[in-house]
mmCIF file of C-alpha atoms in Angstrom:
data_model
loop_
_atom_site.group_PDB
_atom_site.id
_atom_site.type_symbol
_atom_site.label_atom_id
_atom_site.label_comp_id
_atom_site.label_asym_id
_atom_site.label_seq_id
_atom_site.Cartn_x
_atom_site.Cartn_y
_atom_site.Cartn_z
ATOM 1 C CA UNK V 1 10.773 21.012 -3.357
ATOM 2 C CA UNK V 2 12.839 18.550 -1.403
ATOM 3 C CA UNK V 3 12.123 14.586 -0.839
ATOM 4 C CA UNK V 4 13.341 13.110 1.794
ATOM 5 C CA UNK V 5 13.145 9.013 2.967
ATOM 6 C CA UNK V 6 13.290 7.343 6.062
ATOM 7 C CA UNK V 7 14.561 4.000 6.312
ATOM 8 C CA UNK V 8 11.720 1.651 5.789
ATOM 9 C CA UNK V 9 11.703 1.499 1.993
ATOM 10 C CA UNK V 10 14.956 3.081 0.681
ATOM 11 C CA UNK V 11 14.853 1.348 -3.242
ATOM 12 C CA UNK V 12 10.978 3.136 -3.283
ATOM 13 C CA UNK V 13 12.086 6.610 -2.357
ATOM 14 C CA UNK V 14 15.107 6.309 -4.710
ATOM 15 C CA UNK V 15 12.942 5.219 -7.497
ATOM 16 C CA UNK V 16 10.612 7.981 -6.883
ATOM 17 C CA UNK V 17 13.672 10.316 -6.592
ATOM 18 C CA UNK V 18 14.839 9.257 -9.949
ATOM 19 C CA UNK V 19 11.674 9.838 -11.869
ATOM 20 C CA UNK V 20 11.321 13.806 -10.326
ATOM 21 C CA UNK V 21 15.299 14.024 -11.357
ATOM 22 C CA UNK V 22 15.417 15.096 -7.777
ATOM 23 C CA UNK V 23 18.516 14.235 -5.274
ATOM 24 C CA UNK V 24 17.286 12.525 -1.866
ATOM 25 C CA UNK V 25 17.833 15.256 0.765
ATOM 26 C CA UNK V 26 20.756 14.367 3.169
ATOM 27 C CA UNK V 27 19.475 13.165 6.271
ATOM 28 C CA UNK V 28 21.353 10.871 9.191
ATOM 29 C CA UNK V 29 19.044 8.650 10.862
ATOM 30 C CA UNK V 30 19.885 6.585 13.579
ATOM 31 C CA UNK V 31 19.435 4.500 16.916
ATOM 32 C CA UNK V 32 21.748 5.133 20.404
ATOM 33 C CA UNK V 33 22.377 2.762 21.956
ATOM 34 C CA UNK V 34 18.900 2.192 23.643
ATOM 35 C CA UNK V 35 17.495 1.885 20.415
ATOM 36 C CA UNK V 36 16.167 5.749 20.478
ATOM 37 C CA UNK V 37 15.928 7.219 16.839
ATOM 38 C CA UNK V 38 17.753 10.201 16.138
ATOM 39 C CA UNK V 39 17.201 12.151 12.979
ATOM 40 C CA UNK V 40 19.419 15.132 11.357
ATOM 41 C CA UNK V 41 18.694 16.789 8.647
ATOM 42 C CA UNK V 42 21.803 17.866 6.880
ATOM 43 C CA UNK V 43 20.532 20.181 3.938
ATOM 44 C CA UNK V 44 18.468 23.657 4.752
ATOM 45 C CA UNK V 45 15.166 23.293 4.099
ATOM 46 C CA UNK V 46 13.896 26.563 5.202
ATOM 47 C CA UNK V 47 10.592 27.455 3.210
ATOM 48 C CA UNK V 48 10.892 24.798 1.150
ATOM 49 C CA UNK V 49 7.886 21.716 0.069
ATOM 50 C CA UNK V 50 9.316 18.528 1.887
ATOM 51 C CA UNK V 51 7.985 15.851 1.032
ATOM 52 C CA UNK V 52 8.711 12.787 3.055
ATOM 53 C CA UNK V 53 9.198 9.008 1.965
ATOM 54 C CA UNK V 54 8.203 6.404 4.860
ATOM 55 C CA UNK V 55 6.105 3.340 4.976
ATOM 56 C CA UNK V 56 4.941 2.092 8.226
ATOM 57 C CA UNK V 57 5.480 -1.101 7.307
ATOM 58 C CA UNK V 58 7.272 -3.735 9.481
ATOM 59 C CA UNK V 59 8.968 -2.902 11.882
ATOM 60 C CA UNK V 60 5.646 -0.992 12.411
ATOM 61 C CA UNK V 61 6.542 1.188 15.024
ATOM 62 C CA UNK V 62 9.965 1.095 14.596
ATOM 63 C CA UNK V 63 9.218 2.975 11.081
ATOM 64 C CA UNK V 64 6.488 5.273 12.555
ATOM 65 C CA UNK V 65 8.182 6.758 15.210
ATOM 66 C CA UNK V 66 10.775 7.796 12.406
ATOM 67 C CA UNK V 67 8.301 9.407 10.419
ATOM 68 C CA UNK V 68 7.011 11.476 13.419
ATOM 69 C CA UNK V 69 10.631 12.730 14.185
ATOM 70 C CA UNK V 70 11.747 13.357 10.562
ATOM 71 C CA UNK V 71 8.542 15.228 10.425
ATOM 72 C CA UNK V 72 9.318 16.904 13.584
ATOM 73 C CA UNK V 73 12.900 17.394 12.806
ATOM 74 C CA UNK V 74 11.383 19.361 9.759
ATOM 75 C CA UNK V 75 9.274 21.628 11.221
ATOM 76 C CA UNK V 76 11.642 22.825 13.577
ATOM 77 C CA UNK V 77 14.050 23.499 10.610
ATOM 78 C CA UNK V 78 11.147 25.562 9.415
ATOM 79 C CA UNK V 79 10.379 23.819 6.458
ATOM 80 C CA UNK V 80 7.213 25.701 4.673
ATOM 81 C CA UNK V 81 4.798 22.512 4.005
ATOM 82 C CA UNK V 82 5.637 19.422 4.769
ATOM 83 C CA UNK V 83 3.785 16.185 3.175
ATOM 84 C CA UNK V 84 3.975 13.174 4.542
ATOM 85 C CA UNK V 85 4.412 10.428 1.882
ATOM 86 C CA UNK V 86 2.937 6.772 3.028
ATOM 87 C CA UNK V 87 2.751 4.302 0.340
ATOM 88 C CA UNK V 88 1.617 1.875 2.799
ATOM 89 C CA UNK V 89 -0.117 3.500 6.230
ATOM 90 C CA UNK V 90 -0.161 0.799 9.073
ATOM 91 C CA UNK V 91 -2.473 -0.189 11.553
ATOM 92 C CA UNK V 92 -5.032 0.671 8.525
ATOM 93 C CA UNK V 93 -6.953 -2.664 9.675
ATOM 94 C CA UNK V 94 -7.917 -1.352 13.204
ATOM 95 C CA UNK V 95 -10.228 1.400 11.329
ATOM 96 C CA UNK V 96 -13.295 0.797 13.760
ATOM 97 C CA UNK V 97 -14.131 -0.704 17.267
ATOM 98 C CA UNK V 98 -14.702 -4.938 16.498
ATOM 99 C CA UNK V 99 -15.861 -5.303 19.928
ATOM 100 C CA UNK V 100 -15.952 -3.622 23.531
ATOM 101 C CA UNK V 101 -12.544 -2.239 24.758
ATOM 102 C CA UNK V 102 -10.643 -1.726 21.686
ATOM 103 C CA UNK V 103 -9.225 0.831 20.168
ATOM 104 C CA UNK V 104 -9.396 2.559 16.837
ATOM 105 C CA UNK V 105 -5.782 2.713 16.205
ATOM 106 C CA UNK V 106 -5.912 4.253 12.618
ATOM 107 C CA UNK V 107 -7.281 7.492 13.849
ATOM 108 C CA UNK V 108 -4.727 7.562 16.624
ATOM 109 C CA UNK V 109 -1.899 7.042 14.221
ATOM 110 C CA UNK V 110 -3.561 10.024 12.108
ATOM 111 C CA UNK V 111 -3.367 12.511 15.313
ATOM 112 C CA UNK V 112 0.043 11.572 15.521
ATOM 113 C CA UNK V 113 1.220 12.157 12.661
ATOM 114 C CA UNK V 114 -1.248 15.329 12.363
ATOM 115 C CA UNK V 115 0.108 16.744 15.366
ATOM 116 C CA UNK V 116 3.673 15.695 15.028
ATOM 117 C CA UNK V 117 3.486 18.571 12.031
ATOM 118 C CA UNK V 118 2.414 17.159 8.627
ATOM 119 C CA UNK V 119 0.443 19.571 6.417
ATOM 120 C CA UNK V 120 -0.891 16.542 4.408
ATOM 121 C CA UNK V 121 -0.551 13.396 3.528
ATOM 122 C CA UNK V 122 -0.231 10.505 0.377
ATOM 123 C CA UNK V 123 -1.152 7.044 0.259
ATOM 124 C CA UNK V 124 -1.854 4.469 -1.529
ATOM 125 C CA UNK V 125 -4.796 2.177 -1.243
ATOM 126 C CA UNK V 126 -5.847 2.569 2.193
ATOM 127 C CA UNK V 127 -7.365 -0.049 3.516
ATOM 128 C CA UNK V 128 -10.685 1.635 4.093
ATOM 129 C CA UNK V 129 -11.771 4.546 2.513
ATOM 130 C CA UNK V 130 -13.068 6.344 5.912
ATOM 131 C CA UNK V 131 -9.559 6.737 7.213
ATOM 132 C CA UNK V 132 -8.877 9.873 5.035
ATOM 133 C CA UNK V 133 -11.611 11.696 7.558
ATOM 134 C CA UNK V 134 -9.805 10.296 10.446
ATOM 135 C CA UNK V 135 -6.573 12.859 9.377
ATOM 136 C CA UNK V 136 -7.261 16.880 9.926
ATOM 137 C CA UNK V 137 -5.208 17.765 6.964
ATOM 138 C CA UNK V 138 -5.531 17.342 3.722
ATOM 139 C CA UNK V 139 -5.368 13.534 2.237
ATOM 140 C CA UNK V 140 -4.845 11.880 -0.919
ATOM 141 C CA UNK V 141 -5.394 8.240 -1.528
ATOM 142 C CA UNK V 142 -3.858 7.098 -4.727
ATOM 143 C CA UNK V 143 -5.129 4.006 -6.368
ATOM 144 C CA UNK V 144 -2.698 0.981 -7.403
ATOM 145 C CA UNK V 145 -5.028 -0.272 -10.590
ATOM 146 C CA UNK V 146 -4.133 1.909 -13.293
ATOM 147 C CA UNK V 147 -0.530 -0.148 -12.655
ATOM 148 C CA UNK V 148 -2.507 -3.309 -11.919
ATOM 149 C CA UNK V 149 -4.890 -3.179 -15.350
ATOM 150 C CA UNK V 150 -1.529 -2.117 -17.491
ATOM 151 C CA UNK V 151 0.322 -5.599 -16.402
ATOM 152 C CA UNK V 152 -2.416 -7.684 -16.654
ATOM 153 C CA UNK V 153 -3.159 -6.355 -20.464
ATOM 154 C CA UNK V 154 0.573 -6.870 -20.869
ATOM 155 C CA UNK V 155 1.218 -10.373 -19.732
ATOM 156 C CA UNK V 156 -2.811 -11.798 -20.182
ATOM 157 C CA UNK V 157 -3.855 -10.367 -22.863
ATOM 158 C CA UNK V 158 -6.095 -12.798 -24.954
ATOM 159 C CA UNK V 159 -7.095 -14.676 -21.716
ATOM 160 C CA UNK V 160 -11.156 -14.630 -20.746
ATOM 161 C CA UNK V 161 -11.086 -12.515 -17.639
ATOM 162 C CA UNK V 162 -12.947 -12.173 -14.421
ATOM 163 C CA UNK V 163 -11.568 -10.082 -11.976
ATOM 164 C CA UNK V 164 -12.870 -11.602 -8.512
ATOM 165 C CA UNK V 165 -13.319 -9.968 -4.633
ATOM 166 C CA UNK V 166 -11.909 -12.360 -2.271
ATOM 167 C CA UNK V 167 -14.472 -10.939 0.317
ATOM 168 C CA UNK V 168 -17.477 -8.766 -0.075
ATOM 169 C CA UNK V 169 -15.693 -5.973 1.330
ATOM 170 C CA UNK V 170 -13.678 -5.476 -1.321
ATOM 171 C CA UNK V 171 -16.310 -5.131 -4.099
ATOM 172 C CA UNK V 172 -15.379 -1.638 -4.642
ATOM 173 C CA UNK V 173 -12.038 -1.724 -5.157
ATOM 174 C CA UNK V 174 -12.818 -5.366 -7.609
ATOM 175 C CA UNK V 175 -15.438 -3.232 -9.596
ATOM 176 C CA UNK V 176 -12.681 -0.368 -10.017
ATOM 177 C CA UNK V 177 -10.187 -3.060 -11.664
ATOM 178 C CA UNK V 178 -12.842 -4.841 -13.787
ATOM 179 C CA UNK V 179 -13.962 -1.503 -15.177
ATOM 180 C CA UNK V 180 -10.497 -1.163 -16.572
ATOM 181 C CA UNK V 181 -10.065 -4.389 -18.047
ATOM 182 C CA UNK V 182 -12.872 -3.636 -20.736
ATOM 183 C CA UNK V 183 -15.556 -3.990 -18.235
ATOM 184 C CA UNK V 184 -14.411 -7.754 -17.416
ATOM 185 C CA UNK V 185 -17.214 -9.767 -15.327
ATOM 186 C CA UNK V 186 -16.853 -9.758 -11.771
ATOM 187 C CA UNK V 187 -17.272 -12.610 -9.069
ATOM 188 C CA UNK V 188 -17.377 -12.597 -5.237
ATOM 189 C CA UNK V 189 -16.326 -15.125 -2.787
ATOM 190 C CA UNK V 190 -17.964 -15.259 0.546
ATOM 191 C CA UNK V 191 -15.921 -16.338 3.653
ATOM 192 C CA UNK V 192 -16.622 -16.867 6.947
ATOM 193 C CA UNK V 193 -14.026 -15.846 9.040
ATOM 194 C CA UNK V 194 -13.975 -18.985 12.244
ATOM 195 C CA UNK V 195 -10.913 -16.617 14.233
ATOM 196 C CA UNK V 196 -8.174 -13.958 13.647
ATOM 197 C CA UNK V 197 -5.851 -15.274 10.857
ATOM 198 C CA UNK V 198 -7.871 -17.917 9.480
ATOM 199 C CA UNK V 199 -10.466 -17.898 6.834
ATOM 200 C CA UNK V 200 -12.885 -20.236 5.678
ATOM 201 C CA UNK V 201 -14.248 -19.822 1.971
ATOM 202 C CA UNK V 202 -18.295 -20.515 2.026
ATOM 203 C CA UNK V 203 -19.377 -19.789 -1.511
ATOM 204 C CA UNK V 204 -18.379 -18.530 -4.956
ATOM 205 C CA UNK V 205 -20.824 -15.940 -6.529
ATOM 206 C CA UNK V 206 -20.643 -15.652 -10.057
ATOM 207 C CA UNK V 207 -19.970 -18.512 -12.562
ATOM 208 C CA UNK V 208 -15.994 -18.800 -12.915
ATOM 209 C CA UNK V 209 -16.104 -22.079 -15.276
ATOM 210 C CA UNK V 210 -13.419 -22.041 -17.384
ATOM 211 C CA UNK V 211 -12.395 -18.298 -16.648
ATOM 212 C CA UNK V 212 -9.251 -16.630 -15.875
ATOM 213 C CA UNK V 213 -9.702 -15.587 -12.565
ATOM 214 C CA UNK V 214 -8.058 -12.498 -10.859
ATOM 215 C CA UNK V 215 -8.137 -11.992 -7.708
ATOM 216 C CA UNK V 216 -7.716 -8.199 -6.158
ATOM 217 C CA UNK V 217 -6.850 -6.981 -2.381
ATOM 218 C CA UNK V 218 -5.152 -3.861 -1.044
ATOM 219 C CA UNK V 219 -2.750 -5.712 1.776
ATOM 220 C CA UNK V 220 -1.777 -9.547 1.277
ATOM 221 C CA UNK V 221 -0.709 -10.536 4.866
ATOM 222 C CA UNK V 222 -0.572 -14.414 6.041
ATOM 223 C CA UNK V 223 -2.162 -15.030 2.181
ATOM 224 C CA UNK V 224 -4.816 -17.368 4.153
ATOM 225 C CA UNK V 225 -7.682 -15.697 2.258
ATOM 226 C CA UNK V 226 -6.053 -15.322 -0.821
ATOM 227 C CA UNK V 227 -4.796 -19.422 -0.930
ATOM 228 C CA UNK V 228 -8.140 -20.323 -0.080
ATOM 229 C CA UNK V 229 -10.109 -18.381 -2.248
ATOM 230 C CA UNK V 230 -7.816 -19.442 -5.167
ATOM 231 C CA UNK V 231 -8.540 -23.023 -4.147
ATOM 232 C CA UNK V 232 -12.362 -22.683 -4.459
ATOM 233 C CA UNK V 233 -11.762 -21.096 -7.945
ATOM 234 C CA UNK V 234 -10.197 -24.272 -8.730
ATOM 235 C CA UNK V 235 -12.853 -26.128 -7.291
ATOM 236 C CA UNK V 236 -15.133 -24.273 -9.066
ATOM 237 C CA UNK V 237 -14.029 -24.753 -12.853
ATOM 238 C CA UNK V 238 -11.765 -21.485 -13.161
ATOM 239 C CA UNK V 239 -9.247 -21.989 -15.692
ATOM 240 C CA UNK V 240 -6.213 -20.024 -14.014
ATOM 241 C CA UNK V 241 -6.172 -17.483 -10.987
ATOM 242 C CA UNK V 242 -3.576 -15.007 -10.811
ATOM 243 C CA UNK V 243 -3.507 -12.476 -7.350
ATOM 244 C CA UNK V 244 -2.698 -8.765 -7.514
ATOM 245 C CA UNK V 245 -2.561 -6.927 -3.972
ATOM 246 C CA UNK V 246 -0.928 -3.364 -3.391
ATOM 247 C CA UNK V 247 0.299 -3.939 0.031
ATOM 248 C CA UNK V 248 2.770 -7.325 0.527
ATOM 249 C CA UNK V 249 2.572 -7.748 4.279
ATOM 250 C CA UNK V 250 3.600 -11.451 3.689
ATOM 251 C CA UNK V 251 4.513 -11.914 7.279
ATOM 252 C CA UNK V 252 5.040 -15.530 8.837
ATOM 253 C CA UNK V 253 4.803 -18.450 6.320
ATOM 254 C CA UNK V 254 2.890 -16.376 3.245
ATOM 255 C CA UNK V 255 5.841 -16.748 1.057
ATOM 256 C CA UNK V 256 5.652 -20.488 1.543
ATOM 257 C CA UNK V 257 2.020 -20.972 1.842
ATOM 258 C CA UNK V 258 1.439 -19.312 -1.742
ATOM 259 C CA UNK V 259 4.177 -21.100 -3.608
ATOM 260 C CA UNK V 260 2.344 -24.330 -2.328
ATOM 261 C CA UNK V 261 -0.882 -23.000 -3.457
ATOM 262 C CA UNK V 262 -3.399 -23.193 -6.289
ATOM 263 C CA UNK V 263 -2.039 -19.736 -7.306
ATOM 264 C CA UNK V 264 -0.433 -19.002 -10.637
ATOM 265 C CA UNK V 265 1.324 -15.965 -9.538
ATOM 266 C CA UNK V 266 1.192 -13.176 -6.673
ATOM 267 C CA UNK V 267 2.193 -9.778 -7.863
ATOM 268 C CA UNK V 268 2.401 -7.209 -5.408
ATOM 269 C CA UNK V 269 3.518 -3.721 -5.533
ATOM 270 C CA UNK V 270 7.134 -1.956 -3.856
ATOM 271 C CA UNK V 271 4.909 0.063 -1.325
ATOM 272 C CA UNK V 272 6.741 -2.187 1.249
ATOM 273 C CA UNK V 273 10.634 -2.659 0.957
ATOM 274 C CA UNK V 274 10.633 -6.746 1.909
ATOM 275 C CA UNK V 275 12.357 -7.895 -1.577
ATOM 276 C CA UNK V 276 14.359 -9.849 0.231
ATOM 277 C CA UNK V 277 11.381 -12.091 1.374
ATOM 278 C CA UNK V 278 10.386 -13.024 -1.963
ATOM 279 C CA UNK V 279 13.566 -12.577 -4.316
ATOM 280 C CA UNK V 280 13.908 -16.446 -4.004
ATOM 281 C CA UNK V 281 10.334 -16.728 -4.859
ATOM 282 C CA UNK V 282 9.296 -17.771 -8.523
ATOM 283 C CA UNK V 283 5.507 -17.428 -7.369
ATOM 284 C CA UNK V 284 6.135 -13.766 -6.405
ATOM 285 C CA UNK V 285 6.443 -11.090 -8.455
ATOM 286 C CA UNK V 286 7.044 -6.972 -8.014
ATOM 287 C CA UNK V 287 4.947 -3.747 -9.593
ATOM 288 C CA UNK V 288 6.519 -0.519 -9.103
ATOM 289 C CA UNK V 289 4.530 2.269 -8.206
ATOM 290 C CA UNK V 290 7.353 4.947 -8.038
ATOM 291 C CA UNK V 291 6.314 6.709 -11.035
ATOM 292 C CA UNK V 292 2.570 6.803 -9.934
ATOM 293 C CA UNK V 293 3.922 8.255 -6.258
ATOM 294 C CA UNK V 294 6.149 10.943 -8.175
ATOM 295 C CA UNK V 295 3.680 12.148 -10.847
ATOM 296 C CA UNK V 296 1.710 12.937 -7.569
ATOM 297 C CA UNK V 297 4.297 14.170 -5.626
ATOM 298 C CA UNK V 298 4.708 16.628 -8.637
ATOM 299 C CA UNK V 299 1.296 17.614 -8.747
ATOM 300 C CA UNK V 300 0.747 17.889 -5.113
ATOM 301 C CA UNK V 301 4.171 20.668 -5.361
ATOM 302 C CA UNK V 302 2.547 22.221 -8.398
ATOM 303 C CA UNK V 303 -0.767 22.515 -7.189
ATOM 304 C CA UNK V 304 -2.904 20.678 -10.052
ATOM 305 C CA UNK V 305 -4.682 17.802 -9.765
ATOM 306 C CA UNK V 306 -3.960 14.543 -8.693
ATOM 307 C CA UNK V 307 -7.593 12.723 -9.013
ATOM 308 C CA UNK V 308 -7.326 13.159 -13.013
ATOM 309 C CA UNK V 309 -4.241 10.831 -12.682
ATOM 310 C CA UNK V 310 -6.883 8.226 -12.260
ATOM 311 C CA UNK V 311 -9.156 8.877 -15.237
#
């Protein structure tokens, strides 16, 4: 097989390459002047399993129309199967219509890259379970707790834990972690959301007195939600509250608005390249998930499974 990376999260996709003991495949990929991208592939990949390395993370469309012309790029060169590789897929968050007029941009993303010639795709933690029927090719959605549960038994250990939801929404994936911390209690917040970007915390459900709270979400963006559920922890007798989220958006003033917050510590995963944002940041902290792409991306090119990596 061959792995190849765009340019959106270059430490990730050498990481990954490390762990298969598999060279990056030479590729040039660049702007003209006008900005256009330009891709060459400089190794044949003619029948081979591509696999290919890019987050659509910011610059959003900057780093998708890369993907769709690497992919492109690929299946011109006649590559056999070709797997698109997102450890974080953007515009996850406009999964459904919120009102009249609007689109559903995650399925359009899917056509594109459907039709621009993937033969399936690999995330990680997308943001809603439904977009893996909004792709026509096969999808896997990898799950960031295994890595999540391991460093929290690492650094925690000892502590009296409650994995919390910061909305309701994310039960699920709060239920998934707490199952692998010894079946640690679980608490929700509810929020009202007032308007886009800002979040109002209601009521805590489930008694957090004294506990050492950890709070779980797939994609950490302006940290609004996160700050302010931490602060109603607080409020309500919790003894500590640590956050772990997959996806560190952090856009804006996150960095600065969770080092002034309630929080103990974010940890986030690599599935976006921004460690320059937060390699300042004492607040901030980094999970690799390289090995947990790879052992997939090995699977996935030896045909076994990839859902008993989760059990």
């Amino acid at each position: 097989m061959k792995l190849i990376a765009g340019n959106s999260n270059l430490p990730l996709a050498q990481a990954i390459s490390g762990y298969l003991e598999i060279p990056l495949t030479e590729a040039n990929v660049r702007r003209f002047a006008d900005e256009e991208i330009f891709v060459e592939v400089l190794e044949n990949v003619r029948g081979e399993d591509v696999f290919v390395i890019q987050s659509t993370s910011y610059p959003a469309n900057d780093n998708l129309m890369e993907l769709l012309i690497m992919v492109d790029a690929l299946k011109r060169a006649s590559a056999r199967r070709i797997t698109a590789v997102l450890p974080y897929f953007g515009y996850a968050r406009q999964d459904r219509k919120p009102g009249p007029r609007t689109p559903i941009s995650a399925k359009l993303v899917a056509n594109l890259v459907t039709k621009a010639g993937a033969d399936r795709v690999l995330s990680v933690d997308l943001h809603a379970g439904q977009i893996q029927g909004f792709f026509d090719i096969p999808t896997d959605n990898l799950f960031a707790a295994p890595v999540m549960s391991a460093d929290v038994k690492s650094r925690y250990m000892g502590k009296d834990w409650m994995v919390v939801s910061p909305d309701v929404g994310g039960v699920v994936r709060a239920r998934a972690l707490a199952k692998r911390l010894d079946n640690a209690p679980l608490a929700i917040v509810d929020k009202r959301r007032e308007r886009a970007g800002e979040s109002e915390v209601m009521n805590i459900i489930g008694d957090v007195s004294g506990r050492f709270c950890i709070l779980i979400d797939d994609i950490v963006d302006s940290a609004g939600t996160l700050c302010n559920a931490a602060a109603a922890l607080k409020e309500a007798g919790a003894e500590d509250v640590v956050a772990y989220c997959t996806h560190g958006v952090l856009s804006g003033g996150a960095v600065s608005r969770v080092e002034s917050s309630v929080l103990k510590e974010l940890i986030i995963t690599d599935s976006i390249g921004n460690h320059a944002v937060i390699a300042d940041s004492p607040h901030i902290r980094h999970l690799t998930i390289a090995p947990l792409i790879a052992e997939a991306i090995r699977r996935i090119a030896d045909e076994s499974s990839v859902s008993s990596l989760f059990d």
